């Protein structure tokens, strides 16, 4: 399955070791996110791109997530164009939460997807 030239996977393709990049905005992140995800809002992505390349320097696949998959598809397409192994997570955090995967706040408390 693909979104244009970007591979697309569902949340079921992610495991505990998957490298997740969350591109939602700060208020969405604060409400709840996948534990261990790297947060770089799409609105800040170009200026903070170095944070991602540093975190993903081992060359592992980057699973890009947003709320449902639109913003993450755009970022994943950009990353693929930059030569990174990136995929868009279809359904994003909504499907993550619906599948029963944990959503947490920065303090580790249960969170929610907004």
Short mmCIF file of the C-alpha atoms (twelve columns), coordinates in Angstrom:
data_MODEL
# 
_entry.id   MODEL 
# 
loop_
_atom_site.group_PDB 
_atom_site.id 
_atom_site.type_symbol 
_atom_site.label_atom_id 
_atom_site.label_alt_id 
_atom_site.label_comp_id 
_atom_site.label_asym_id 
_atom_site.label_seq_id 
_atom_site.Cartn_x 
_atom_site.Cartn_y 
_atom_site.Cartn_z 
_atom_site.pdbx_PDB_model_num 
ATOM 1   C CA . UNK A 1   0.000  0.000  0.000  1 
ATOM 2   C CA . UNK A 2   1.330  3.501  -0.713 1 
ATOM 3   C CA . UNK A 3   0.322  7.159  -0.465 1 
ATOM 4   C CA . UNK A 4   1.765  8.600  -3.648 1 
ATOM 5   C CA . UNK A 5   5.399  7.547  -3.512 1 
ATOM 6   C CA . UNK A 6   5.395  7.026  0.255  1 
ATOM 7   C CA . UNK A 7   4.876  3.593  1.792  1 
ATOM 8   C CA . UNK A 8   1.907  3.387  4.154  1 
ATOM 9   C CA . UNK A 9   1.441  0.954  7.033  1 
ATOM 10  C CA . UNK A 10  -1.152 0.533  9.753  1 
ATOM 11  C CA . UNK A 11  -0.431 0.729  13.470 1 
ATOM 12  C CA . UNK A 12  -0.303 -3.068 13.559 1 
ATOM 13  C CA . UNK A 13  3.057  -2.862 11.720 1 
ATOM 14  C CA . UNK A 14  4.712  -1.128 14.694 1 
ATOM 15  C CA . UNK A 15  6.319  -2.996 17.559 1 
ATOM 16  C CA . UNK A 16  7.945  -1.925 20.821 1 
ATOM 17  C CA . UNK A 17  11.238 -1.127 19.052 1 
ATOM 18  C CA . UNK A 18  9.740  0.985  16.253 1 
ATOM 19  C CA . UNK A 19  11.079 4.519  15.883 1 
ATOM 20  C CA . UNK A 20  8.016  6.784  15.910 1 
ATOM 21  C CA . UNK A 21  8.101  10.401 14.793 1 
ATOM 22  C CA . UNK A 22  5.017  12.326 15.967 1 
ATOM 23  C CA . UNK A 23  4.423  15.457 13.869 1 
ATOM 24  C CA . UNK A 24  1.300  16.710 15.651 1 
ATOM 25  C CA . UNK A 25  1.234  20.136 17.253 1 
ATOM 26  C CA . UNK A 26  2.218  20.762 20.870 1 
ATOM 27  C CA . UNK A 27  -1.339 20.776 22.281 1 
ATOM 28  C CA . UNK A 28  -2.046 17.407 20.644 1 
ATOM 29  C CA . UNK A 29  1.206  15.959 22.003 1 
ATOM 30  C CA . UNK A 30  0.500  17.318 25.494 1 
ATOM 31  C CA . UNK A 31  -2.903 15.589 25.559 1 
ATOM 32  C CA . UNK A 32  -1.335 12.213 24.788 1 
ATOM 33  C CA . UNK A 33  1.182  10.396 22.610 1 
ATOM 34  C CA . UNK A 34  2.897  7.067  22.060 1 
ATOM 35  C CA . UNK A 35  5.516  6.468  24.730 1 
ATOM 36  C CA . UNK A 36  9.043  6.886  23.413 1 
ATOM 37  C CA . UNK A 37  8.035  8.803  20.281 1 
ATOM 38  C CA . UNK A 38  10.136 11.709 19.036 1 
ATOM 39  C CA . UNK A 39  8.020  14.872 18.831 1 
ATOM 40  C CA . UNK A 40  8.741  17.406 16.105 1 
ATOM 41  C CA . UNK A 41  5.611  19.343 15.088 1 
ATOM 42  C CA . UNK A 42  5.078  19.636 11.354 1 
ATOM 43  C CA . UNK A 43  5.043  23.435 11.723 1 
ATOM 44  C CA . UNK A 44  8.622  23.284 13.082 1 
ATOM 45  C CA . UNK A 45  9.865  20.365 11.023 1 
ATOM 46  C CA . UNK A 46  12.217 22.032 8.556  1 
ATOM 47  C CA . UNK A 47  14.042 24.049 11.229 1 
ATOM 48  C CA . UNK A 48  14.321 20.994 13.526 1 
ATOM 49  C CA . UNK A 49  15.176 18.411 10.839 1 
ATOM 50  C CA . UNK A 50  18.635 17.878 12.359 1 
ATOM 51  C CA . UNK A 51  17.054 16.466 15.528 1 
ATOM 52  C CA . UNK A 52  15.494 13.696 13.468 1 
ATOM 53  C CA . UNK A 53  18.613 12.884 11.472 1 
ATOM 54  C CA . UNK A 54  20.605 12.710 14.707 1 
ATOM 55  C CA . UNK A 55  18.040 10.429 16.362 1 
ATOM 56  C CA . UNK A 56  17.752 8.211  13.268 1 
ATOM 57  C CA . UNK A 57  21.439 8.063  12.439 1 
ATOM 58  C CA . UNK A 58  21.415 4.282  12.752 1 
ATOM 59  C CA . UNK A 59  19.372 4.167  9.531  1 
ATOM 60  C CA . UNK A 60  16.340 2.478  11.023 1 
ATOM 61  C CA . UNK A 61  12.877 3.004  9.618  1 
ATOM 62  C CA . UNK A 62  10.997 6.109  10.747 1 
ATOM 63  C CA . UNK A 63  7.274  5.572  11.346 1 
ATOM 64  C CA . UNK A 64  5.677  9.009  10.911 1 
ATOM 65  C CA . UNK A 65  2.422  9.660  12.770 1 
ATOM 66  C CA . UNK A 66  -0.075 12.447 13.204 1 
ATOM 67  C CA . UNK A 67  -3.730 12.316 14.245 1 
ATOM 68  C CA . UNK A 68  -5.049 10.412 11.199 1 
ATOM 69  C CA . UNK A 69  -2.355 10.357 8.528  1 
ATOM 70  C CA . UNK A 70  -2.538 13.498 6.385  1 
ATOM 71  C CA . UNK A 71  0.245  15.568 7.920  1 
ATOM 72  C CA . UNK A 72  2.400  12.512 8.489  1 
ATOM 73  C CA . UNK A 73  2.076  11.566 4.807  1 
ATOM 74  C CA . UNK A 74  3.518  14.942 3.826  1 
ATOM 75  C CA . UNK A 75  6.418  14.628 6.261  1 
ATOM 76  C CA . UNK A 76  7.085  11.011 5.275  1 
ATOM 77  C CA . UNK A 77  7.189  12.046 1.606  1 
ATOM 78  C CA . UNK A 78  9.751  14.739 2.469  1 
ATOM 79  C CA . UNK A 79  11.865 12.248 4.448  1 
ATOM 80  C CA . UNK A 80  11.856 9.712  1.624  1 
ATOM 81  C CA . UNK A 81  12.978 12.517 -0.691 1 
ATOM 82  C CA . UNK A 82  15.870 13.158 1.708  1 
ATOM 83  C CA . UNK A 83  16.912 9.506  1.465  1 
ATOM 84  C CA . UNK A 84  15.534 8.303  4.804  1 
ATOM 85  C CA . UNK A 85  13.631 5.055  5.258  1 
ATOM 86  C CA . UNK A 86  10.270 6.547  6.273  1 
ATOM 87  C CA . UNK A 87  6.672  5.322  6.168  1 
ATOM 88  C CA . UNK A 88  3.365  6.993  6.894  1 
ATOM 89  C CA . UNK A 89  1.266  5.378  9.634  1 
ATOM 90  C CA . UNK A 90  -2.273 5.328  8.261  1 
ATOM 91  C CA . UNK A 91  -4.907 6.173  10.854 1 
ATOM 92  C CA . UNK A 92  -2.252 7.739  13.079 1 
ATOM 93  C CA . UNK A 93  -2.859 8.269  16.760 1 
ATOM 94  C CA . UNK A 94  -6.597 7.714  16.366 1 
ATOM 95  C CA . UNK A 95  -5.993 4.126  15.240 1 
ATOM 96  C CA . UNK A 96  -3.201 3.762  17.822 1 
ATOM 97  C CA . UNK A 97  -5.621 4.590  20.628 1 
ATOM 98  C CA . UNK A 98  -8.512 2.595  19.096 1 
ATOM 99  C CA . UNK A 99  -6.311 -0.506 18.905 1 
ATOM 100 C CA . UNK A 100 -5.710 -0.337 22.655 1 
ATOM 101 C CA . UNK A 101 -2.111 0.813  22.502 1 
ATOM 102 C CA . UNK A 102 -1.075 3.064  25.389 1 
ATOM 103 C CA . UNK A 103 -1.421 6.824  25.079 1 
ATOM 104 C CA . UNK A 104 0.543  8.747  27.721 1 
ATOM 105 C CA . UNK A 105 1.372  12.298 28.746 1 
ATOM 106 C CA . UNK A 106 4.901  13.558 29.388 1 
ATOM 107 C CA . UNK A 107 4.466  12.645 33.067 1 
ATOM 108 C CA . UNK A 108 3.621  9.056  32.107 1 
ATOM 109 C CA . UNK A 109 -0.030 9.412  33.109 1 
ATOM 110 C CA . UNK A 110 -2.739 8.102  30.777 1 
ATOM 111 C CA . UNK A 111 -3.440 10.496 27.935 1 
ATOM 112 C CA . UNK A 112 -5.962 10.913 25.164 1 
ATOM 113 C CA . UNK A 113 -5.885 11.726 21.452 1 
ATOM 114 C CA . UNK A 114 -7.298 15.125 20.488 1 
# 
